[in-house]
Tab-separated table of C-alpha atoms in Angstrom:
chain	number	residue	atom	x	y	z
R	1	THR	CA	-12.594	-27.444	-1.267
R	2	ALA	CA	-12.306	-26.988	-5.018
R	3	SER	CA	-12.467	-23.208	-4.731
R	4	GLY	CA	-9.792	-23.245	-2.037
R	5	GLU	CA	-7.494	-25.386	-4.191
R	6	GLY	CA	-8.065	-23.006	-7.100
R	7	VAL	CA	-7.035	-20.014	-5.013
R	8	SER	CA	-3.960	-21.895	-3.773
R	9	LYS	CA	-2.877	-22.863	-7.306
R	10	CYS	CA	-3.427	-19.324	-8.532
R	11	GLY	CA	-1.419	-18.008	-5.579
R	12	SER	CA	1.429	-20.430	-6.282
R	13	LYS	CA	1.612	-19.337	-9.927
R	14	LEU	CA	1.579	-15.663	-8.930
R	15	GLY	CA	4.290	-16.279	-6.359
R	16	SER	CA	6.468	-18.115	-8.878
R	17	PHE	CA	6.009	-15.337	-11.445
R	18	PHE	CA	6.978	-12.536	-9.058
R	19	ARG	CA	9.930	-14.515	-7.642
R	20	GLN	CA	11.310	-14.882	-11.158
R	21	LEU	CA	10.542	-11.234	-11.887
R	22	PHE	CA	12.687	-10.105	-8.957
R	23	ALA	CA	15.333	-12.841	-9.298
R	24	THR	CA	18.183	-10.678	-10.642
R	25	LEU	CA	19.314	-7.086	-10.255
R	26	TYR	CA	18.545	-6.297	-13.902
R	27	ALA	CA	15.081	-7.790	-13.577
R	28	LYS	CA	14.446	-5.700	-10.464
R	29	LEU	CA	15.572	-2.514	-12.200
R	30	ILE	CA	13.449	-3.257	-15.260
R	31	ALA	CA	10.401	-4.054	-13.121
R	32	VAL	CA	10.800	-0.852	-11.109
R	33	GLY	CA	11.402	1.141	-14.304
R	34	VAL	CA	8.241	-0.197	-15.938
R	35	VAL	CA	6.189	0.684	-12.854
R	36	VAL	CA	7.662	4.200	-12.661
R	37	VAL	CA	7.162	4.926	-16.382
R	38	ALA	CA	3.606	3.581	-16.371
R	39	PHE	CA	2.808	5.610	-13.269
R	40	ALA	CA	4.331	8.782	-14.749
R	41	LEU	CA	2.311	8.409	-17.960
R	42	PHE	CA	-0.853	7.829	-15.966
R	43	CYS	CA	-0.254	10.932	-13.844
R	44	TYR	CA	0.391	13.047	-16.941
R	45	PHE	CA	-2.795	12.068	-18.777
R	46	GLU	CA	-4.871	11.992	-15.593
R	47	THR	CA	-3.947	15.422	-14.226
R	48	ARG	CA	-3.062	17.516	-17.291
R	49	ASP	CA	-6.351	19.422	-16.933
R	50	GLU	CA	-6.074	19.589	-13.122
R	51	PRO	CA	-2.374	20.010	-12.285
R	52	GLU	CA	-3.199	20.901	-8.680
R	53	ARG	CA	-3.936	17.205	-8.078
R	54	LEU	CA	-0.229	16.520	-8.575
R	55	MET	CA	0.288	17.882	-5.059
R	56	SER	CA	-0.904	14.470	-3.835
R	57	LEU	CA	1.997	12.942	-5.781
R	58	VAL	CA	4.343	15.204	-3.814
R	59	GLY	CA	2.798	13.779	-0.662
R	60	MET	CA	3.351	10.198	-1.842
R	61	VAL	CA	7.022	10.867	-2.608
R	62	ALA	CA	7.499	12.679	0.713
R	63	LEU	CA	5.986	9.771	2.651
R	64	PHE	CA	8.323	7.299	0.939
R	65	CYS	CA	11.305	9.520	1.749
R	66	VAL	CA	10.301	9.711	5.415
R	67	ALA	CA	9.785	5.946	5.531
R	68	PHE	CA	13.236	5.326	4.072
R	69	LEU	CA	14.869	7.786	6.485
R	70	VAL	CA	13.373	6.062	9.545
R	71	SER	CA	14.043	2.541	8.223
R	72	LYS	CA	15.622	0.234	10.800
R	73	HIS	CA	17.882	-1.491	8.253
R	74	PRO	CA	17.899	0.618	5.053
R	75	THR	CA	20.575	-1.563	3.425
R	76	LYS	CA	18.522	-4.729	4.010
R	77	ILE	CA	15.324	-3.592	2.299
R	78	ASN	CA	13.676	-6.176	0.052
R	79	TYR	CA	12.100	-4.033	-2.648
R	80	ARG	CA	9.686	-6.670	-3.939
R	81	PRO	CA	7.047	-6.130	-1.196
R	82	VAL	CA	7.721	-2.382	-1.286
R	83	VAL	CA	7.268	-1.906	-5.045
R	84	LEU	CA	4.491	-4.447	-5.486
R	85	GLY	CA	2.765	-3.381	-2.270
R	86	VAL	CA	2.337	0.242	-3.287
R	87	THR	CA	1.515	-0.840	-6.863
R	88	PHE	CA	-1.195	-3.157	-5.543
R	89	GLN	CA	-2.524	-0.359	-3.331
R	90	PHE	CA	-2.616	2.025	-6.289
R	91	LEU	CA	-4.390	-0.527	-8.506
R	92	LEU	CA	-6.951	-1.117	-5.764
R	93	GLY	CA	-7.407	2.642	-5.640
R	94	LEU	CA	-7.951	2.735	-9.407
R	95	PHE	CA	-10.595	0.041	-9.123
R	96	CYS	CA	-12.313	1.347	-5.989
R	97	ILE	CA	-12.091	5.070	-6.731
R	98	ARG	CA	-11.318	5.944	-10.363
R	99	TRP	CA	-13.073	3.178	-12.287
R	100	GLU	CA	-16.803	3.829	-12.415
R	101	VAL	CA	-17.738	0.144	-12.122
R	102	GLY	CA	-15.508	-0.384	-9.094
R	103	ARG	CA	-16.719	2.861	-7.545
R	104	SER	CA	-20.320	1.737	-7.974
R	105	ILE	CA	-19.513	-1.645	-6.438
R	106	PHE	CA	-17.910	-0.130	-3.355
R	107	SER	CA	-20.648	2.481	-3.009
R	108	CYS	CA	-23.171	-0.355	-3.129
R	109	ILE	CA	-21.191	-2.384	-0.586
R	110	GLY	CA	-20.941	0.659	1.672
R	111	ASP	CA	-24.688	1.251	1.500
R	112	LYS	CA	-25.429	-2.417	2.204
R	113	VAL	CA	-23.036	-2.439	5.170
R	114	ALA	CA	-24.691	0.684	6.570
R	115	THR	CA	-28.134	-0.895	6.105
R	116	PHE	CA	-26.985	-4.122	7.765
R	117	LEU	CA	-25.520	-2.273	10.747
R	118	ASN	CA	-28.693	-0.201	11.123
R	119	TYR	CA	-30.618	-3.351	12.061
R	120	SER	CA	-28.966	-3.038	15.462
R	121	ALA	CA	-31.328	-0.124	16.127
R	122	GLU	CA	-34.186	-2.612	16.558
R	123	GLY	CA	-32.465	-4.349	19.454
R	124	ALA	CA	-31.217	-1.102	20.950
R	125	ALA	CA	-34.694	0.478	20.810
R	126	PHE	CA	-36.196	-2.618	22.427
R	127	VAL	CA	-33.778	-2.403	25.379
R	128	TYR	CA	-33.254	1.354	25.810
R	129	GLY	CA	-36.449	2.728	24.331
R	130	ASP	CA	-37.315	4.348	21.018
R	131	PHE	CA	-36.937	7.875	22.400
R	132	ILE	CA	-33.265	7.482	23.391
R	133	VAL	CA	-32.237	5.475	20.323
R	134	ARG	CA	-34.209	6.880	17.387
R	135	LYS	CA	-35.432	10.317	18.439
R	136	GLU	CA	-32.565	11.623	20.549
R	137	GLY	CA	-29.856	9.380	19.054
R	138	VAL	CA	-27.772	9.251	22.245
R	139	PHE	CA	-24.325	8.067	21.138
R	140	ALA	CA	-23.700	5.438	23.833
R	141	PHE	CA	-27.059	3.775	23.181
R	142	ALA	CA	-27.884	4.465	19.529
R	143	VAL	CA	-24.441	4.105	17.942
R	144	LEU	CA	-22.329	1.856	20.146
R	145	SER	CA	-25.096	-0.759	20.331
R	146	VAL	CA	-24.139	-1.843	16.814
R	147	ILE	CA	-20.904	-3.272	18.232
R	148	TYR	CA	-22.897	-5.955	20.070
R	149	PHE	CA	-24.696	-6.912	16.865
R	150	PHE	CA	-21.573	-6.950	14.689
R	151	SER	CA	-19.536	-8.917	17.241
R	152	PHE	CA	-22.440	-11.385	17.489
R	153	PHE	CA	-22.393	-11.850	13.704
R	154	ILE	CA	-18.598	-12.138	13.377
R	155	SER	CA	-18.465	-14.769	16.136
R	156	ILE	CA	-20.963	-16.899	14.217
R	157	LEU	CA	-18.893	-16.622	11.025
R	158	TYR	CA	-15.768	-17.471	13.024
R	159	TYR	CA	-17.406	-20.573	14.527
R	160	LEU	CA	-18.546	-21.746	11.084
R	161	GLY	CA	-15.012	-21.257	9.720
R	162	ALA	CA	-16.128	-18.745	7.082
R	163	MET	CA	-14.054	-15.891	8.489
R	164	GLN	CA	-10.892	-18.020	8.659
R	165	TRP	CA	-11.411	-19.247	5.089
R	166	VAL	CA	-11.821	-15.759	3.614
R	167	VAL	CA	-8.900	-14.330	5.583
R	168	LEU	CA	-6.594	-17.234	4.714
R	169	LYS	CA	-7.319	-16.968	0.982
R	170	LEU	CA	-6.802	-13.208	0.961
R	171	GLY	CA	-3.613	-13.730	2.953
R	172	TRP	CA	-2.335	-16.235	0.373
R	173	ILE	CA	-3.000	-13.716	-2.399
R	174	LEU	CA	-1.018	-11.024	-0.576
R	175	GLN	CA	1.782	-13.482	0.197
R	176	SER	CA	1.974	-14.675	-3.398
R	177	ILE	CA	2.136	-11.175	-4.854
R	178	LEU	CA	4.273	-9.404	-2.261
R	179	GLY	CA	6.465	-12.270	-1.083
R	180	THR	CA	5.685	-11.583	2.578
R	181	THR	CA	5.405	-14.423	5.087
R	182	VAL	CA	2.139	-16.221	5.676
R	183	CYS	CA	1.467	-14.889	9.196
R	184	GLU	CA	1.935	-11.222	8.374
R	185	SER	CA	-0.062	-11.643	5.146
R	186	VAL	CA	-2.966	-13.296	6.972
R	187	ILE	CA	-3.006	-10.549	9.610
R	188	ALA	CA	-3.004	-7.830	6.929
R	189	ALA	CA	-6.026	-9.491	5.312
R	190	ALA	CA	-7.760	-10.045	8.657
R	191	ASN	CA	-7.518	-6.388	9.601
R	192	ILE	CA	-9.791	-5.494	6.688
R	193	PHE	CA	-12.610	-7.056	8.740
R	194	LEU	CA	-11.386	-7.409	12.320
R	195	GLY	CA	-9.772	-5.107	14.847
R	196	MET	CA	-6.154	-4.954	15.968
R	197	SER	CA	-6.950	-6.974	19.110
R	198	GLU	CA	-9.003	-9.684	17.386
R	199	SER	CA	-6.917	-10.411	14.272
R	200	PRO	CA	-3.803	-11.764	16.110
R	201	LEU	CA	-6.033	-14.469	17.606
R	202	LEU	CA	-6.103	-16.112	14.162
R	203	ILE	CA	-2.366	-16.896	14.392
R	204	ARG	CA	-2.018	-17.121	18.188
R	205	PRO	CA	-0.081	-20.446	18.150
R	206	TYR	CA	2.577	-18.928	15.858
R	207	ILE	CA	3.133	-15.517	17.468
R	208	LYS	CA	5.905	-16.951	19.660
R	209	ASP	CA	7.865	-17.846	16.496
R	210	LEU	CA	7.523	-14.494	14.712
R	211	THR	CA	10.637	-12.511	13.850
R	212	HIS	CA	11.090	-8.873	14.898
R	213	SER	CA	10.058	-7.745	11.417
R	214	GLU	CA	6.951	-9.953	11.441
R	215	VAL	CA	5.863	-8.613	14.845
R	216	HIS	CA	6.331	-5.090	13.490
R	217	SER	CA	4.258	-5.998	10.425
R	218	VAL	CA	1.455	-7.461	12.561
R	219	MET	CA	1.306	-4.295	14.667
R	220	THR	CA	1.478	-2.032	11.619
R	221	SER	CA	-1.515	-3.753	10.012
R	222	GLY	CA	-3.486	-3.154	13.199
R	223	PHE	CA	-2.570	0.532	13.373
R	224	ALA	CA	-3.207	1.154	9.648
R	225	THR	CA	-6.839	-0.011	9.654
R	226	VAL	CA	-10.006	0.198	11.738
R	227	SER	CA	-12.324	-2.525	12.975
R	228	GLY	CA	-15.602	-3.340	11.285
R	229	THR	CA	-17.261	-3.157	14.693
R	230	VAL	CA	-16.796	0.619	14.900
R	231	LEU	CA	-17.772	1.568	11.329
R	232	ALA	CA	-21.287	2.509	12.417
R	233	ALA	CA	-19.908	5.043	14.875
R	234	TYR	CA	-17.836	6.737	12.167
R	235	ILE	CA	-20.786	6.675	9.765
R	236	SER	CA	-22.988	8.321	12.408
R	237	PHE	CA	-20.496	11.195	12.592
R	238	GLY	CA	-20.821	11.809	8.839
R	239	ALA	CA	-18.100	9.623	7.280
R	240	GLN	CA	-19.155	7.947	4.023
R	241	PRO	CA	-19.259	4.125	4.387
R	242	ALA	CA	-17.816	3.630	0.879
R	243	HIS	CA	-14.754	5.705	1.793
R	244	LEU	CA	-14.232	3.752	5.026
R	245	ILE	CA	-14.390	0.377	3.271
R	246	THR	CA	-12.146	1.578	0.437
R	247	ALA	CA	-9.567	2.832	2.938
R	248	SER	CA	-9.530	-0.505	4.782
R	249	VAL	CA	-9.064	-2.506	1.575
R	250	MET	CA	-6.300	-0.243	0.245
R	251	ALA	CA	-4.482	-0.309	3.586
R	252	ALA	CA	-3.849	-4.087	3.524
R	253	PRO	CA	-1.072	-4.179	0.872
R	254	ALA	CA	0.190	-0.743	1.920
R	255	ALA	CA	0.699	-1.920	5.501
R	256	LEU	CA	2.942	-4.752	4.280
R	257	CYS	CA	4.724	-2.403	1.876
R	258	PHE	CA	5.713	0.151	4.506
R	259	ALA	CA	6.251	-2.432	7.237
R	260	LYS	CA	8.944	-4.058	5.091
R	261	LEU	CA	10.387	-0.683	4.110
R	262	ILE	CA	10.643	0.646	7.667
R	263	TYR	CA	11.552	-2.646	9.386
R	264	PRO	CA	13.121	-4.972	6.770
R	265	GLU	CA	13.416	-8.689	7.458
R	266	THR	CA	16.870	-9.769	8.667
R	267	GLU	CA	15.915	-13.158	10.143
R	268	GLU	CA	14.607	-16.450	8.797
R	269	SER	CA	10.860	-16.898	9.213
R	270	LYS	CA	9.836	-20.103	10.989
R	271	THR	CA	6.321	-20.277	9.557
R	272	ARG	CA	5.390	-21.466	6.066
R	273	SER	CA	2.149	-21.562	4.139
R	274	ASP	CA	2.139	-25.361	4.150
R	275	ASN	CA	2.280	-25.683	7.953
R	276	ILE	CA	-0.043	-22.881	9.055
R	277	GLN	CA	-3.382	-23.744	10.644
R	278	MET	CA	-5.947	-21.112	11.555
R	279	GLU	CA	-7.111	-20.964	15.165
R	280	LYS	CA	-10.535	-22.587	15.531
R	281	SER	CA	-13.405	-21.181	17.534
R	282	PRO	CA	-13.481	-22.431	21.159
R	283	ASP	CA	-17.283	-22.248	21.205
R	284	SER	CA	-19.341	-25.437	21.375
R	285	SER	CA	-22.226	-24.393	19.112
R	286	VAL	CA	-23.532	-21.588	16.937
R	287	LEU	CA	-25.682	-20.353	19.821
R	288	ASP	CA	-22.682	-20.408	22.160
R	289	ALA	CA	-20.601	-18.472	19.627
R	290	ALA	CA	-23.340	-15.878	19.137
R	291	SER	CA	-23.797	-15.377	22.872
R	292	ASN	CA	-20.067	-15.110	23.549
R	293	GLY	CA	-19.675	-12.656	20.676
R	294	ALA	CA	-22.304	-10.347	22.130
R	295	ASN	CA	-20.870	-10.669	25.650
R	296	THR	CA	-17.313	-10.004	24.450
R	297	ALA	CA	-18.445	-6.728	22.915
R	298	THR	CA	-19.290	-5.355	26.364
R	299	ALA	CA	-15.645	-4.701	27.224
R	300	LEU	CA	-15.117	-2.942	23.882
R	301	VAL	CA	-18.188	-0.733	24.307
R	302	LEU	CA	-17.270	0.198	27.873
R	303	GLY	CA	-13.694	0.886	26.773
R	304	ILE	CA	-14.871	3.231	24.021
R	305	ILE	CA	-17.211	5.069	26.406
R	306	ALA	CA	-14.522	5.408	29.071
R	307	ASN	CA	-11.896	6.634	26.617
R	308	LEU	CA	-14.216	9.137	24.958
R	309	ILE	CA	-15.326	10.621	28.276
R	310	ALA	CA	-11.744	10.836	29.539
R	311	PHE	CA	-10.142	12.164	26.340
R	312	VAL	CA	-12.854	14.686	25.461
R	313	SER	CA	-12.780	15.982	29.031
R	314	PHE	CA	-8.987	16.177	28.966
R	315	ILE	CA	-9.027	18.079	25.666
R	316	ALA	CA	-11.531	20.543	27.137
R	317	PHE	CA	-9.244	20.974	30.154
R	318	LEU	CA	-6.179	21.555	27.965
R	319	ASN	CA	-8.094	24.015	25.813
R	320	GLY	CA	-9.080	25.898	28.952
R	321	VAL	CA	-5.465	26.040	30.128
R	322	LEU	CA	-4.179	27.033	26.682
R	323	GLY	CA	-6.870	29.692	26.356
R	324	TRP	CA	-5.900	31.163	29.736
R	325	LEU	CA	-2.200	31.145	28.854
R	326	GLY	CA	-3.008	32.649	25.470
R	327	GLU	CA	-4.828	35.551	27.078
R	328	LEU	CA	-1.792	36.242	29.273
R	329	VAL	CA	0.472	36.638	26.227
R	330	GLY	CA	-2.113	38.216	23.937
R	331	VAL	CA	-2.850	35.174	21.746
R	332	LYS	CA	-6.518	34.675	20.917
R	333	ASP	CA	-8.255	31.312	20.367
R	334	ALA	CA	-5.344	29.229	21.667
R	335	SER	CA	-6.464	25.585	21.741
R	336	LEU	CA	-5.150	22.088	21.149
R	337	GLU	CA	-7.065	21.800	17.864
R	338	ASN	CA	-5.635	25.068	16.561
R	339	ILE	CA	-2.104	23.966	17.440
R	340	PHE	CA	-2.679	20.659	15.630
R	341	GLY	CA	-4.099	22.523	12.650
R	342	THR	CA	-0.959	24.616	12.357
R	343	ILE	CA	1.482	21.714	12.845
R	344	PHE	CA	-0.198	19.252	10.484
R	345	ARG	CA	-1.419	21.763	7.888
R	346	PRO	CA	1.564	21.177	5.539
R	347	LEU	CA	0.947	17.409	5.670
R	348	ALA	CA	-2.714	17.877	4.759
R	349	PHE	CA	-1.689	20.205	1.925
R	350	VAL	CA	0.751	17.749	0.310
R	351	MET	CA	-1.895	15.014	0.538
R	352	GLY	CA	-3.989	17.084	-1.869
R	353	VAL	CA	-6.166	19.255	0.364
R	354	PRO	CA	-6.430	22.892	-0.836
R	355	TRP	CA	-4.450	25.283	1.355
R	356	ASP	CA	-7.533	27.150	2.625
R	357	GLU	CA	-9.017	23.852	3.888
R	358	SER	CA	-5.783	22.165	4.969
R	359	TYR	CA	-5.917	23.867	8.384
R	360	TYR	CA	-9.095	21.953	9.284
R	361	VAL	CA	-7.801	18.626	7.967
R	362	GLY	CA	-4.574	19.268	9.887
R	363	LYS	CA	-6.671	19.545	13.038
R	364	LEU	CA	-8.258	16.169	12.304
R	365	ILE	CA	-4.904	14.487	11.676
R	366	GLY	CA	-3.525	15.869	14.934
R	367	ILE	CA	-6.549	14.805	16.973
R	368	LYS	CA	-6.498	11.314	15.455
R	369	THR	CA	-2.745	10.879	15.988
R	370	ILE	CA	-2.539	12.266	19.521
R	371	VAL	CA	-6.009	11.418	20.889
R	372	ASN	CA	-7.961	8.860	18.807
R	373	GLU	CA	-9.912	8.460	15.589
R	374	PHE	CA	-13.313	8.585	17.340
R	375	VAL	CA	-12.828	12.185	18.418
R	376	ALA	CA	-11.377	12.983	14.978
R	377	TYR	CA	-14.414	11.595	13.121
R	378	GLN	CA	-16.732	13.451	15.497
R	379	LYS	CA	-14.881	16.668	14.665
R	380	LEU	CA	-14.971	15.771	10.941
R	381	GLY	CA	-18.753	15.602	11.175
R	382	GLU	CA	-18.792	19.102	12.675
R	383	PHE	CA	-16.593	20.437	9.867
R	384	ILE	CA	-18.827	18.824	7.225
R	385	ASP	CA	-21.998	20.231	8.818
R	386	GLY	CA	-20.364	23.655	9.050
R	387	ASN	CA	-19.310	23.560	5.360
R	388	PHE	CA	-15.672	24.066	6.293
R	389	LEU	CA	-14.618	21.219	3.973
R	390	SER	CA	-15.475	20.386	0.375
R	391	SER	CA	-16.544	16.837	-0.486
R	392	ARG	CA	-13.063	16.126	-1.831
R	393	SER	CA	-11.267	17.395	1.275
R	394	ALA	CA	-13.694	15.537	3.551
R	395	ALA	CA	-12.982	12.298	1.675
R	396	ILE	CA	-9.199	12.793	1.883
R	397	ALA	CA	-9.602	13.432	5.612
R	398	THR	CA	-11.700	10.268	5.951
R	399	TYR	CA	-8.849	8.232	4.443
R	400	ALA	CA	-6.159	9.997	6.483
R	401	ILE	CA	-7.754	9.288	9.871
R	402	CYS	CA	-9.024	5.774	9.043
R	403	GLY	CA	-6.643	3.903	11.331
R	404	PHE	CA	-5.986	2.997	14.959
R	405	ALA	CA	-2.550	4.654	15.093
R	406	ASN	CA	-2.706	6.586	18.366
R	407	PRO	CA	-1.020	6.278	21.792
R	408	SER	CA	-3.916	4.504	23.514
R	409	SER	CA	-4.138	1.922	20.715
R	410	MET	CA	-0.402	1.365	21.004
R	411	GLY	CA	-0.924	0.463	24.657
R	412	ILE	CA	-3.814	-1.851	23.768
R	413	MET	CA	-1.742	-3.592	21.093
R	414	ILE	CA	1.236	-4.076	23.421
R	415	GLY	CA	-1.050	-5.465	26.116
R	416	THR	CA	-2.874	-7.813	23.729
R	417	LEU	CA	0.224	-9.363	22.147
R	418	SER	CA	2.114	-9.499	25.465
R	419	ALA	CA	-0.773	-11.413	27.037
R	420	MET	CA	-0.580	-13.986	24.228
R	421	VAL	CA	3.211	-14.389	24.361
R	422	PRO	CA	4.707	-12.932	27.582
R	423	ASP	CA	8.205	-14.056	26.570
R	424	LYS	CA	8.095	-11.760	23.542
R	425	ARG	CA	7.135	-8.606	25.431
R	426	GLY	CA	10.604	-7.118	24.913
R	427	VAL	CA	10.340	-7.554	21.140
R	428	ILE	CA	6.791	-6.185	21.085
R	429	THR	CA	7.652	-3.026	23.029
R	430	SER	CA	10.819	-2.450	21.000
R	431	VAL	CA	8.954	-2.267	17.665
R	432	ALA	CA	5.689	-0.686	18.884
R	433	PHE	CA	6.525	2.981	18.303
R	434	ARG	CA	8.019	2.303	14.872
R	435	ALA	CA	4.843	0.369	13.973
R	436	PHE	CA	2.770	3.327	15.193
R	437	ILE	CA	4.669	5.639	12.831
R	438	THR	CA	4.356	3.116	9.990
R	439	GLY	CA	0.603	2.736	10.477
R	440	SER	CA	0.174	6.509	10.345
R	441	ILE	CA	2.192	6.720	7.116
R	442	VAL	CA	-0.022	4.032	5.544
R	443	CYS	CA	-3.152	6.095	6.289
R	444	PHE	CA	-1.553	9.212	4.826
R	445	MET	CA	-0.474	7.290	1.709
R	446	THR	CA	-4.042	6.063	1.183
R	447	ALA	CA	-5.258	9.658	1.490
R	448	SER	CA	-2.616	10.871	-0.975
R	449	ILE	CA	-3.564	8.233	-3.547
R	450	GLY	CA	-7.214	9.180	-3.088
R	451	GLY	CA	-6.346	12.826	-3.657
R	452	LEU	CA	-4.450	11.975	-6.837
R	453	LEU	CA	-7.143	9.719	-8.287
R	454	MET	CA	-10.302	11.670	-7.621
R	455	ASP	CA	-11.375	15.072	-8.817
R	456	ALA	CA	-14.140	17.076	-7.175
R	457	LYS	CA	-16.820	15.636	-9.470
R	458	ILE	CA	-15.950	12.048	-8.563
R	459	PHE	CA	-15.828	12.879	-4.849
R	460	ASN	CA	-19.277	14.416	-5.041
R	461	ASN	CA	-20.647	11.224	-6.623
R	462	PHE	CA	-18.760	8.685	-4.529
R	463	GLY	CA	-20.207	7.318	-1.309
C-alpha cells in the first residue's frame, strides 16, 4: 500500500542517517556527547525547583551500571542501539508524560481502552449472572472474562492482517532508528499489544535462524511488557490505564537497548527486512478466527486462576511459617512482604519514591519479581485504598511492576519457544535468566524516567 511504502521509505532514510551518524569513532563520541549535554541541561531546568526528583536520575545511572556489569560481552557492545534506545524511550516519556498534549492523548487512549474492555461485562453477566459480575465483582468471572473478549478481537485483527501490518511498520521504525535486526524489532513492537507467548508466533518460521543475542532480545521484550489481554485485571486492582499503556510503549525501545547492552551481538544475523514475511492466520474465515480466539483464551484464563490460587496460598503459608519463626526469636510481623520491602526499598528509593513510601513500593517490586505481577497489582490496589502511597509513588510503582519478568513467566517463555524450535532449546535456556534480569531492569528504567519527568501535580492529573 501507499502508506506502507511511505513508512518503508521513511525508515530507510532514518536508518541511513543513523548509520552515518555512528560510522566513525569521532561521530559516535560527538553523538553521545550531544545526548549527554542535552539531557543534563534538561535535568537542570526541569528539576531546579524540585531537586529531590534527581534521585530518579541516580536510579537510571545505577541501572546502566548494573547492566554493564552483567553484560555477556562488554567489549562487543554496539552503542548505537544502547544510546538511541534509551534516548527514544526518554523522548517517548517526554511525549507521553511531560508534554500536556501527549499526556492528554494517552489519558484519552487509556480511558477508551478501559471503556472498550468493559463491554466484556455484558457477555459475562449474560453467562454468569448480573449478581456475580456487577454486584459482587468476583474476580474470576467479572475481571478475567475480558480476556475472552480481547482475544476474540485480536484474532479477528490478526486474520484481517491489520495486526501484522501495524507491528511490522512499528518494527521497521525501531530497526531503522536503533539498528537492531528485523525479527527482534518486530517482536519488541508486537509486545506492546500481545503477550510474550503470542508475539513469537509472528516470526515463527525465522526463530530457528535467530542468533543467541536475538533470542535473548525476543525473551527480554516479553519479560519487559505485559499483554493487552490482562490490562483489565490490573485496572480492576486500581492501576491507571494511561500509566499501563505508557509503560508498554516506553518499554519497546528500552527492551532493545538493554538487550543489546547485556547480551551484545557477536554473530551474523540471517534475517533481513527484505526477506521477512509475517506469519498469516491459519483460520479460514473471520468467524473461525473469532471463535478460535475466544477458545484459545480458555487456557490463559485457567492458567491465571490456577497460578493465583497456588501462589497466594503459598505466600500465606510462607507468611505463617515466617510469623511462627519470628515469634520464636522475638521478631514481630515477620512476613514475605516485609522481607521484600526491606530488600527492595533502596531500589524503590533511587527510582524516585520518597523514603517513607519506598518500603511499600519495595514490597510490590519483590512480589512482582518473585511471585508475579497479578499479586503485585492486587497489593498495589490495597496500598492505594489504604492511602499508603501518594499518586506519584503509585504511578512509579505501576511502571516498575508492569512486566512479565518473574520465575513462572520464565518457564512459560522457555516452554513456548522450545515448542516452536526444539533444536534451539539449549540456546533458549542458556539466555533465559539473563533475559529475566534484563526485562526487570527495563521496567525499573521506565519507572525511573517516570519519576524524573513527573512532579506530584502532573501525577495527580495523569490517568
